PDB file of C-alpha atoms in Angstrom:
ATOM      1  CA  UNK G 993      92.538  79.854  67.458  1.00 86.00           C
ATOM      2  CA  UNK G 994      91.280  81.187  70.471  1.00 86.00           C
ATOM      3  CA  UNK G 995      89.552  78.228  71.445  1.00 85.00           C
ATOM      4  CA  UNK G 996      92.703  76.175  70.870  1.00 86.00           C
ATOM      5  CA  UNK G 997      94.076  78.845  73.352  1.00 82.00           C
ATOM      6  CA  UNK G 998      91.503  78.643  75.848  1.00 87.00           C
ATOM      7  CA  UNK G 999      91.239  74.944  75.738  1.00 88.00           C
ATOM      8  CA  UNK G1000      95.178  74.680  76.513  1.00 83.00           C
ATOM      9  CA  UNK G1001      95.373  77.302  78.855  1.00 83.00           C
ATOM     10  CA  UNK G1002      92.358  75.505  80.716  1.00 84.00           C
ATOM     11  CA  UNK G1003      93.513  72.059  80.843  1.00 86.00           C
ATOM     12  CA  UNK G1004      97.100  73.548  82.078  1.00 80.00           C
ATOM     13  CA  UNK G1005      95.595  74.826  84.974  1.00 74.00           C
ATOM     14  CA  UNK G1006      93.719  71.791  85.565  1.00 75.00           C
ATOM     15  CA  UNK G1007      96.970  69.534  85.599  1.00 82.00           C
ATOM     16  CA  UNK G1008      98.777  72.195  87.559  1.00 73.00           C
ATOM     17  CA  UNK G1009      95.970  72.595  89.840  1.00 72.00           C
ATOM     18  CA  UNK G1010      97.141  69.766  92.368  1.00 77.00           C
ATOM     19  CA  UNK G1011     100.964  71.091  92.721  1.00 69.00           C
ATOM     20  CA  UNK G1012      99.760  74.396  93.213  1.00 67.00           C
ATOM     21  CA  UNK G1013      97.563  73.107  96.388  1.00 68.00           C
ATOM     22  CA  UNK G1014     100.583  71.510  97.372  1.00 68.00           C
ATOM     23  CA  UNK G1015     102.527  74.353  96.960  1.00 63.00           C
ATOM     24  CA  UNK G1016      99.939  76.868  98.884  1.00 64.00           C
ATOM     25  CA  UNK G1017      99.730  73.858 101.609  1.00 65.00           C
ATOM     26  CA  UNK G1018     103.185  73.243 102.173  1.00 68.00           C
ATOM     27  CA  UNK G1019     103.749  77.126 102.849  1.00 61.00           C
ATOM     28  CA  UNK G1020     100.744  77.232 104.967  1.00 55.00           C
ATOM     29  CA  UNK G1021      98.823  79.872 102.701  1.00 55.00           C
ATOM     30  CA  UNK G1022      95.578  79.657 100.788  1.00 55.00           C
ATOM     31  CA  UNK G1023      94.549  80.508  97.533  1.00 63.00           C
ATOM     32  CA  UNK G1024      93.561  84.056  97.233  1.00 73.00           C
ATOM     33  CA  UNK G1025      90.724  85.270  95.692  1.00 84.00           C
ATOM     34  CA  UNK G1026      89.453  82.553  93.870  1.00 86.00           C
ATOM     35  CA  UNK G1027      85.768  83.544  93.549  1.00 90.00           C
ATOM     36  CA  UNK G1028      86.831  87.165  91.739  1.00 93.00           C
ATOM     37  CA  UNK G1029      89.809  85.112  89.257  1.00 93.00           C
ATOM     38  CA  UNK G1030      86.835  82.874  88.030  1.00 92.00           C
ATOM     39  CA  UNK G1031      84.453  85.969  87.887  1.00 92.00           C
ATOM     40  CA  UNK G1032      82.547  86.048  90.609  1.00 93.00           C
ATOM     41  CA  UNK G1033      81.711  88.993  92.720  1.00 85.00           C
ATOM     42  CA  UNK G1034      79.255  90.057  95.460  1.00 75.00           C
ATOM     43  CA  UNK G1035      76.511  91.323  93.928  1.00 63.00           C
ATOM     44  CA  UNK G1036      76.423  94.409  96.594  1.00 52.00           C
ATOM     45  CA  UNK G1037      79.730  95.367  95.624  1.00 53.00           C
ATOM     46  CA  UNK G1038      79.337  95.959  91.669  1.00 55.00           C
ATOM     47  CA  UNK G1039      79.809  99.183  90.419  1.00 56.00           C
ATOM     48  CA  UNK G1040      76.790 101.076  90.030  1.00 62.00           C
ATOM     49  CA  UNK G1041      77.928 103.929  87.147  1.00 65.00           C
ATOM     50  CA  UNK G1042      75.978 104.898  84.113  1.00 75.00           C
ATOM     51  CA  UNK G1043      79.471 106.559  82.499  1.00 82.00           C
ATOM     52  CA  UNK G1044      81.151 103.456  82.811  1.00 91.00           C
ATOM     53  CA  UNK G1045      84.030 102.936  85.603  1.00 95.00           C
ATOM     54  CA  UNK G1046      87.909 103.183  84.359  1.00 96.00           C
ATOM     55  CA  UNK G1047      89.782 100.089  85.033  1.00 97.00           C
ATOM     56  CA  UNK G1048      93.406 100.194  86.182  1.00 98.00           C
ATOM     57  CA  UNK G1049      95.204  96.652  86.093  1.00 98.00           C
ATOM     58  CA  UNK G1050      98.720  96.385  87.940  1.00 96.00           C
ATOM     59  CA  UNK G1051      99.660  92.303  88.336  1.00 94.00           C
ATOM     60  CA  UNK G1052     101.612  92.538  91.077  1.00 93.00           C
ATOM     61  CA  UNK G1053     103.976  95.376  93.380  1.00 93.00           C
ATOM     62  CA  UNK G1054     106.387  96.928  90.921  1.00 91.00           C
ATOM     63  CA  UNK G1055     102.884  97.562  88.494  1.00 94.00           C
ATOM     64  CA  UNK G1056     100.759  98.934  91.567  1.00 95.00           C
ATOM     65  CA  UNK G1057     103.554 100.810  92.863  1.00 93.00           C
ATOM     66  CA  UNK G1058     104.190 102.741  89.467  1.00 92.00           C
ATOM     67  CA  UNK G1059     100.036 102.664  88.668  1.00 94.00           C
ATOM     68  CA  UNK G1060      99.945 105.123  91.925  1.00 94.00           C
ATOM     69  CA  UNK G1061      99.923 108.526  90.855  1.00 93.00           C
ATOM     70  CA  UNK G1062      98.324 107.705  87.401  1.00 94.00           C
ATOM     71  CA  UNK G1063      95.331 106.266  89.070  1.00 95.00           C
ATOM     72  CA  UNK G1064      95.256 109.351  91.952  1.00 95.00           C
ATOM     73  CA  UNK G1065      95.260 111.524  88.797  1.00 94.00           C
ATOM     74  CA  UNK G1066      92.284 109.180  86.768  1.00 95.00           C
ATOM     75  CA  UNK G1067      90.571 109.797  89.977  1.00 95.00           C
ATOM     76  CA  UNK G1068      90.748 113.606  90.112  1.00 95.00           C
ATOM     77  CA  UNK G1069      90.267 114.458  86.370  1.00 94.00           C
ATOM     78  CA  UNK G1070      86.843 112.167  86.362  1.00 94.00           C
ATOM     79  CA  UNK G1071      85.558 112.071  89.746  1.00 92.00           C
ATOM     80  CA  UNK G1072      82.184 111.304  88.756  1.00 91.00           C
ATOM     81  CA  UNK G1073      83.562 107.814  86.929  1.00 92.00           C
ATOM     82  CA  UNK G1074      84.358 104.868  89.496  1.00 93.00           C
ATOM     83  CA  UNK G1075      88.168 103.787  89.573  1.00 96.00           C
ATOM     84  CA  UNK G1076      88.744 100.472  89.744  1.00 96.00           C
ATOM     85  CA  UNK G1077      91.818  98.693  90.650  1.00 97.00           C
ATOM     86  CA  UNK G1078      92.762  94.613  90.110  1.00 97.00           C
ATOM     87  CA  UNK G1079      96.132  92.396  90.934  1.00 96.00           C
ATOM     88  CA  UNK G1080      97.100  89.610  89.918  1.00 93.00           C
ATOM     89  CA  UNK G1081      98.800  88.428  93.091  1.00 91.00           C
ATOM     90  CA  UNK G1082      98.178  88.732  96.601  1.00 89.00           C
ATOM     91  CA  UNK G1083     101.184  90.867  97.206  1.00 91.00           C
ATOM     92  CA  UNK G1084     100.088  93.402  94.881  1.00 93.00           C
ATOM     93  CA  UNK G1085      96.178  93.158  96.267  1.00 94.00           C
ATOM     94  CA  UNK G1086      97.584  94.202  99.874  1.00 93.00           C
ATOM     95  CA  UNK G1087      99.720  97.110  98.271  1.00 95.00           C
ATOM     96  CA  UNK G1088      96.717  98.194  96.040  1.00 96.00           C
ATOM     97  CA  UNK G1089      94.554  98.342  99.018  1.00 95.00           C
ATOM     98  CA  UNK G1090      97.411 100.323 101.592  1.00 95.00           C
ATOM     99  CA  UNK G1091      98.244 102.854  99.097  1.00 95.00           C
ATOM    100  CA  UNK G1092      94.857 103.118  97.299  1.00 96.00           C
ATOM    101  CA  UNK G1093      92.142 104.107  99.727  1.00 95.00           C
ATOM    102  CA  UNK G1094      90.829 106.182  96.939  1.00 96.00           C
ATOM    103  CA  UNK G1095      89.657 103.328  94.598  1.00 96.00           C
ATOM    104  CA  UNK G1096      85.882 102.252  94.727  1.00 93.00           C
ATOM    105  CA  UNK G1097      87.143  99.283  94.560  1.00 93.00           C
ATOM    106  CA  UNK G1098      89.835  96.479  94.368  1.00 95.00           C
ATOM    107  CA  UNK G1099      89.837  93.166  93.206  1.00 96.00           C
ATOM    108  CA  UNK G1100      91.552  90.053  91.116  1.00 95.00           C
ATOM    109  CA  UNK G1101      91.775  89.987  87.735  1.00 96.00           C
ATOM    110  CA  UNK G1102      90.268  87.406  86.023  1.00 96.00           C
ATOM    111  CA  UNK G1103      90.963  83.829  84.665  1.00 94.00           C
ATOM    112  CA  UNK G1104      91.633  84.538  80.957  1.00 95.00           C
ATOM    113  CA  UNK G1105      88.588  82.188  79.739  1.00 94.00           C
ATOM    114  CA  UNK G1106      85.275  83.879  78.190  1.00 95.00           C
ATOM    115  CA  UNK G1107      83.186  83.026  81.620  1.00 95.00           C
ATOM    116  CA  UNK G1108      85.491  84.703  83.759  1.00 96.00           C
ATOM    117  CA  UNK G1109      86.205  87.499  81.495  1.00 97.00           C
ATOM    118  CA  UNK G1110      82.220  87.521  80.483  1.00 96.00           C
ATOM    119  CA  UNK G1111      81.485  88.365  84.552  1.00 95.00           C
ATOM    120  CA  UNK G1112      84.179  90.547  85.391  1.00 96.00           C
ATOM    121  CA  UNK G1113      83.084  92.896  81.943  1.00 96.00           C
ATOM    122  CA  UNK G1114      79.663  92.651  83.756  1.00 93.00           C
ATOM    123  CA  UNK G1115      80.863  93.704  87.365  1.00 93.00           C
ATOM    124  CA  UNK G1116      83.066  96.643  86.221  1.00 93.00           C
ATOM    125  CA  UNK G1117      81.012  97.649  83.377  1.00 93.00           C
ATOM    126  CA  UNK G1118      84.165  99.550  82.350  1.00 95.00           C
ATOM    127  CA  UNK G1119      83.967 102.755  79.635  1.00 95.00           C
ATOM    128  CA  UNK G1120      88.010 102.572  79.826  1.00 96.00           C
ATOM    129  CA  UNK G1121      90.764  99.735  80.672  1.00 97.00           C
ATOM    130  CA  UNK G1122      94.368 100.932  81.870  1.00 97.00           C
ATOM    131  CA  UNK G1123      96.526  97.672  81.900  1.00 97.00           C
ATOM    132  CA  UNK G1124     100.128  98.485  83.386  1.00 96.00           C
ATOM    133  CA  UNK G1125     103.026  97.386  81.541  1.00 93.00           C
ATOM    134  CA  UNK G1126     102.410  94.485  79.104  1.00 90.00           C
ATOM    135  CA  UNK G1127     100.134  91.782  80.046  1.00 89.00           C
ATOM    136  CA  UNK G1128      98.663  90.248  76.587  1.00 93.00           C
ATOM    137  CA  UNK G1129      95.478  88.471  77.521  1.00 95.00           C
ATOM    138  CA  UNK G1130      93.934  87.501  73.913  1.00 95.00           C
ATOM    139  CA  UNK G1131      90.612  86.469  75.740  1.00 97.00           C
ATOM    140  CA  UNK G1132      90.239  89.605  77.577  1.00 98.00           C
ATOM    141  CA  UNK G1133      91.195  91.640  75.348  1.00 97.00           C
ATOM    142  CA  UNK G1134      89.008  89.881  72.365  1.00 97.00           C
ATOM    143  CA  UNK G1135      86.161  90.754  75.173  1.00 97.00           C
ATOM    144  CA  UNK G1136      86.837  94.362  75.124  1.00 97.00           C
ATOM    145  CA  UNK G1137      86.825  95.293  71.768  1.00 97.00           C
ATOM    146  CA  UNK G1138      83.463  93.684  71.169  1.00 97.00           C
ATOM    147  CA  UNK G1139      81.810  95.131  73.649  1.00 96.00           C
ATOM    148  CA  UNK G1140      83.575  98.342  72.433  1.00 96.00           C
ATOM    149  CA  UNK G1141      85.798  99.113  75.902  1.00 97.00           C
ATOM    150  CA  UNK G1142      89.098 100.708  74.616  1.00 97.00           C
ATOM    151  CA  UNK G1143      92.246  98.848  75.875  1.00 97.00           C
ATOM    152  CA  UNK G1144      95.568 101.574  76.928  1.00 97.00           C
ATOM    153  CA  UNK G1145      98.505  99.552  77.682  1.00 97.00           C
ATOM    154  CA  UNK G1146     100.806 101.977  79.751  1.00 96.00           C
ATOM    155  CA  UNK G1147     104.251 102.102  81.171  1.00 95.00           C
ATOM    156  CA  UNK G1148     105.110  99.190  78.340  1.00 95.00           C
ATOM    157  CA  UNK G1149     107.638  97.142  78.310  1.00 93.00           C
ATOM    158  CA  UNK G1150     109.021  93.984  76.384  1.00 92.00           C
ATOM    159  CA  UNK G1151     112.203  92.125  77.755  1.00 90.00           C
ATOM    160  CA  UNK G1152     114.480  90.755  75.484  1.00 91.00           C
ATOM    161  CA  UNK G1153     113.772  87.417  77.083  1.00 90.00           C
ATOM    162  CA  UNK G1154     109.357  87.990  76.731  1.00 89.00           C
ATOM    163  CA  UNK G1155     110.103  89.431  72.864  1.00 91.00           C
ATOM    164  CA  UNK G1156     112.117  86.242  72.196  1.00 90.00           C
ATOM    165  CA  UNK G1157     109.722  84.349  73.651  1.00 88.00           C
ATOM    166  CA  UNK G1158     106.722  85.805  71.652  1.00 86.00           C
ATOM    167  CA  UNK G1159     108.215  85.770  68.787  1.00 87.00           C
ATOM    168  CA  UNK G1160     108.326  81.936  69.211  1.00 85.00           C
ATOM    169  CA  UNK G1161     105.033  82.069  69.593  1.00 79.00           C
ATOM    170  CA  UNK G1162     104.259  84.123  66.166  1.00 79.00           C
ATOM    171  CA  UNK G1163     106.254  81.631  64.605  1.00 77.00           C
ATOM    172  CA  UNK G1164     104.300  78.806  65.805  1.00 79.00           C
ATOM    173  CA  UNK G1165     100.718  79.820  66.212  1.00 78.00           C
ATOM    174  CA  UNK G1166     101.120  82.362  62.445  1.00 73.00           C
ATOM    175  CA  UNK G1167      99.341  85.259  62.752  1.00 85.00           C
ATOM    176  CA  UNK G1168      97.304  84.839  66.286  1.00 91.00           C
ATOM    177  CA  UNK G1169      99.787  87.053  68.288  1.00 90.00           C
ATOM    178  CA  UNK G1170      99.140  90.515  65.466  1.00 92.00           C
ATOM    179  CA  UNK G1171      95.676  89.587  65.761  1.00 94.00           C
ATOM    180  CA  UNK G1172      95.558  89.692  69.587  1.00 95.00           C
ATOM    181  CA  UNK G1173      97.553  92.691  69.537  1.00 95.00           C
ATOM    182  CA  UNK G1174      95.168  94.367  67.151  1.00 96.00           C
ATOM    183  CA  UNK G1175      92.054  94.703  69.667  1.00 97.00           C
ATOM    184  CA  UNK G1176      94.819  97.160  72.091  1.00 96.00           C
ATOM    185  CA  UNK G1177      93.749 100.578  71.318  1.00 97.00           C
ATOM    186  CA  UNK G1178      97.005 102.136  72.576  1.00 97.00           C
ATOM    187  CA  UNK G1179     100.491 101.139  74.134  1.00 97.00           C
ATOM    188  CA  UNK G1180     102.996 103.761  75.545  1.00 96.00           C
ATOM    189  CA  UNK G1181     105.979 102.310  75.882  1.00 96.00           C
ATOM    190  CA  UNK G1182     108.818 103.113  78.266  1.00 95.00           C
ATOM    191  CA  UNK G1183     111.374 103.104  75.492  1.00 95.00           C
ATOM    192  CA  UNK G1184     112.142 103.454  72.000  1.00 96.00           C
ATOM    193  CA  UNK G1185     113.332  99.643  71.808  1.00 96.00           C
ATOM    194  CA  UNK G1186     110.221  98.784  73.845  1.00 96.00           C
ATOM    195  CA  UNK G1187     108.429 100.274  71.505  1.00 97.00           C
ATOM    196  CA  UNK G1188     110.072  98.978  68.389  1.00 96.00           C
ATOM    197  CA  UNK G1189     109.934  95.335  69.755  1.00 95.00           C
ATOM    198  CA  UNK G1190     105.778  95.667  70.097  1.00 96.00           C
ATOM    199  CA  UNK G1191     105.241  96.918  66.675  1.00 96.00           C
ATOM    200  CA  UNK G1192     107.755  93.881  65.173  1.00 94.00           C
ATOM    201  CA  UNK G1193     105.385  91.480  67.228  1.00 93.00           C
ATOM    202  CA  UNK G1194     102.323  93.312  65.238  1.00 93.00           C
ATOM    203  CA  UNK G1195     101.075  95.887  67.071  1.00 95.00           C
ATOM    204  CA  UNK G1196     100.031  98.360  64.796  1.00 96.00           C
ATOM    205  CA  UNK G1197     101.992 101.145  63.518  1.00 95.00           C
ATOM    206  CA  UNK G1198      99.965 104.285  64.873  1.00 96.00           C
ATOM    207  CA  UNK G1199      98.903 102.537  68.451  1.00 96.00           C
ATOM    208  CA  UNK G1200     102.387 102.672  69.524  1.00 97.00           C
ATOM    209  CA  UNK G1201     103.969 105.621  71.488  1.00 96.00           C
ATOM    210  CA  UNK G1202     107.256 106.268  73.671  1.00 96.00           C
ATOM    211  CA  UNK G1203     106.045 108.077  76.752  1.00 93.00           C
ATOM    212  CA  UNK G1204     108.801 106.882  79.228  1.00 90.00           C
ATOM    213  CA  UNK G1205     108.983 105.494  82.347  1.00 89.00           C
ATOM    214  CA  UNK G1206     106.202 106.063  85.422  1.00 83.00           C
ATOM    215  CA  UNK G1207     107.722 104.860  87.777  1.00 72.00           C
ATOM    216  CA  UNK G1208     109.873 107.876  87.792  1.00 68.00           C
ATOM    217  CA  UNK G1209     106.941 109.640  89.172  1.00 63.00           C
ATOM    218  CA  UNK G1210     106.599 107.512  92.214  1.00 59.00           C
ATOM    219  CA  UNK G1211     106.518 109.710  95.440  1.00 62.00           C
ATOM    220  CA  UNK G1212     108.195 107.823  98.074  1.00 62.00           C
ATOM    221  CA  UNK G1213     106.436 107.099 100.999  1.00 63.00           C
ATOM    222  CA  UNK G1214     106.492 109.356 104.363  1.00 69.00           C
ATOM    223  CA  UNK G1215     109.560 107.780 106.710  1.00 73.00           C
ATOM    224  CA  UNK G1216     108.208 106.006 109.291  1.00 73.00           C
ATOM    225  CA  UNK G1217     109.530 104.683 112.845  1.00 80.00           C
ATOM    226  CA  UNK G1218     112.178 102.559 111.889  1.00 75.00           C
ATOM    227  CA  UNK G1219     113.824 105.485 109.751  1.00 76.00           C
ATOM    228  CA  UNK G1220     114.152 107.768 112.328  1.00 78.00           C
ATOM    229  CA  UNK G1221     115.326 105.147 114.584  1.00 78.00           C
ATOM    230  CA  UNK G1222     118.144 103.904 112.532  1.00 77.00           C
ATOM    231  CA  UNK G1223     118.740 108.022 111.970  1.00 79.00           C
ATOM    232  CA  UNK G1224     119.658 108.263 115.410  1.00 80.00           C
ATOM    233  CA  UNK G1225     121.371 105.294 115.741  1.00 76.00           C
ATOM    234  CA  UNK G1226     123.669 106.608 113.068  1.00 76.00           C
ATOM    235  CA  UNK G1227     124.107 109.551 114.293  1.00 78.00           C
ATOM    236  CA  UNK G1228     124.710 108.426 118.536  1.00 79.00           C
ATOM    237  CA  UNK G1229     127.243 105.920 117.123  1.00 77.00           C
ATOM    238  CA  UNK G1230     128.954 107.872 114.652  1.00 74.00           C
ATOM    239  CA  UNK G1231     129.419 104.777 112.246  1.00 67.00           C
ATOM    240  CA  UNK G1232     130.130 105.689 108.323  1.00 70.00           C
ATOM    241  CA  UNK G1233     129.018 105.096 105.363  1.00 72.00           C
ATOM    242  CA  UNK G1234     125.670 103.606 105.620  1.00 74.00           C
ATOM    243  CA  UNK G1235     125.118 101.046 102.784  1.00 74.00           C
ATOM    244  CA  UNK G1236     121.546 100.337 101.457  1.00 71.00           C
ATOM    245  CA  UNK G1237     121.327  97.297  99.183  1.00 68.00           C
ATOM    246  CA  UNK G1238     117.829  96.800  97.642  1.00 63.00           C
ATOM    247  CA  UNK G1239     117.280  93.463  95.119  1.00 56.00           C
ATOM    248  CA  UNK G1240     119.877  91.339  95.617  1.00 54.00           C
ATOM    249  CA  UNK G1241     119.666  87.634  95.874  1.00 51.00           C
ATOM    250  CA  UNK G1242     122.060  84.468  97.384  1.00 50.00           C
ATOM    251  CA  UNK G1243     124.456  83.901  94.774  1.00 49.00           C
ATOM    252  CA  UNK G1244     123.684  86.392  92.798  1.00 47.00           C
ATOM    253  CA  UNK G1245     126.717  87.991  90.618  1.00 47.00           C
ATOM    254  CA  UNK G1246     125.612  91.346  91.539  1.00 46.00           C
ATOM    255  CA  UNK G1247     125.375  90.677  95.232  1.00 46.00           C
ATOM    256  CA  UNK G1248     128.793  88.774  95.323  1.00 46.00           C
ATOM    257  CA  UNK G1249     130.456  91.433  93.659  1.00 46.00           C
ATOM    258  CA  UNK G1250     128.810  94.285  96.006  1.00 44.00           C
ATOM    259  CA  UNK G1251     129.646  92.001  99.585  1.00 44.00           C
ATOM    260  CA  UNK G1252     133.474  92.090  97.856  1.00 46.00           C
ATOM    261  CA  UNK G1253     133.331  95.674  97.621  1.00 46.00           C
ATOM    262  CA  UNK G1254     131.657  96.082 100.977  1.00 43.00           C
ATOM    263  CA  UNK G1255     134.032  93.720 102.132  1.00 44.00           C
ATOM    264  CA  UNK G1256     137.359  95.679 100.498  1.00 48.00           C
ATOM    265  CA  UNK G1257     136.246  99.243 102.021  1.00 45.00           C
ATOM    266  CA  UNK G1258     135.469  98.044 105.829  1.00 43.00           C
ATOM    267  CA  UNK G1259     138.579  96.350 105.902  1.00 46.00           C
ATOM    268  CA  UNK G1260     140.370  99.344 104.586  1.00 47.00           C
ATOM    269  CA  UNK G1261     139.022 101.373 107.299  1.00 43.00           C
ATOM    270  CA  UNK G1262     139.780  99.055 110.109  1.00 45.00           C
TER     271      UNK G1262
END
């Protein structure tokens, strides 16, 4: 089954390959990191660490942004261990290397095919992978447990919309998804349902734990110049209240119904 998987997967990206050009023309950008997705890194830069490094994986913002303070603490508690960090998207590979100077280093995560995988395992030379949230590679993670590199899945989480979609999946492909699930030495879940939905999928019984939410623990960031500037514009022009709306998007429900509101209370104080 997994080389079914990686032969799909493969030939996906192949036909997709030309509208994603398009795509990255059209908007002017280029595709990031290409060398380090299909496993190939500077020999100069690979970790040099008989203890093995720890691995933290965070796709993309939300996932670096709440991988912060466990990676600061990683870093503290085993100083002599290397910490690396890898993104899946750009975005989160220009957060990852703002906010963490600490790493040794910072890189993409690979294609989920056995050469990429195969090189990356050989760069890192990870003793311990940290994968934020709940990114299922079946490749990667078939990597790591035979090469004996414990898997923790942390900060978990399972949408009603990704459960219903794996469990499509289990339906289709029979028992694949338990047996990918069964090389992940540990998820902590945000939630109880989280929790509940990863075991139903297969996970087993005793690698599943509730340890909440981490991005809870996110510091925010020092206020900068535009803060204090919009501080003492508020304050020299004596305008009230001061609405902050974060994640809202054209036509969005949520937005439409905060403009009304928005709306309502400035024209009830004019």
């Amino acid at each position: 089954m997994y080389f079914v998987y990686t032969i799909l997967t493969s030939t996906g990206a192949v036909l997709l390959l030309p509208y994603f050009a398009y795509q990255r023309w059209r908007r002017g950008r280029h595709f990031h990191g290409w060398r380090e997705r299909l496993g190939f890194f500077p020999a100069r830069n690979a970790p040099d660490d008989p203890l093995g490094s720890i691995w933290v994986h965070a796709v993309s913002v939300g996932e670096v942004l709440a991988a912060i303070p466990l990676a600061q603490e990683l870093k503290e508690r085993f100083p002599e261990r290397r910490l690396l960090v890898s993104t899946t998207t750009p975005t989160g590979q220009e957060l990852a290397r703002l906010r963490m100077p600490f790493a040794d280093a910072i890189f993409y995560f690979p294609l989920d095919w056995p050469g990429p995988v195969s090189r990356a395992f050989r760069f890192a030379k990870p003793s311990l992978v940290v994968v934020v949230e709940t990114e299922i590679w079946p490749n990667f993670l078939r990597h790591a447990r035979r090469h004996g590199v414990p898997v923790v899945f942390v900060n978990g989480r399972l949408s009603e919309r990704s459960f219903a979609r794996y469990l499509r999946f289990r339906d289709w492909i029979g028992g694949f998804v338990e047996r990918v699930l069964a090389d992940g030495d540990l998820y902590l879940m945000q939630s109880q349902e989280d929790a509940e939905r990863i075991r139903e999928l297969g996970a087993p019984q005793e690698t599943v734990e509730v340890t909440g939410n981490m991005k809870y623990d996110v510091s925010p960031p020092a206020p900068g110049p535009l803060v204090a500037w919009l501080e003492a514009q508020v304050r020299e022009q004596d305008r009230e209240p001061v609405v902050v709306a974060g994640s809202v998007a054209a036509g969005d429900s949520v937005a439409a119904e905060f403009a009304l509101v928005v709306t309502n209370g400035l024209a009830a104080r004019a």
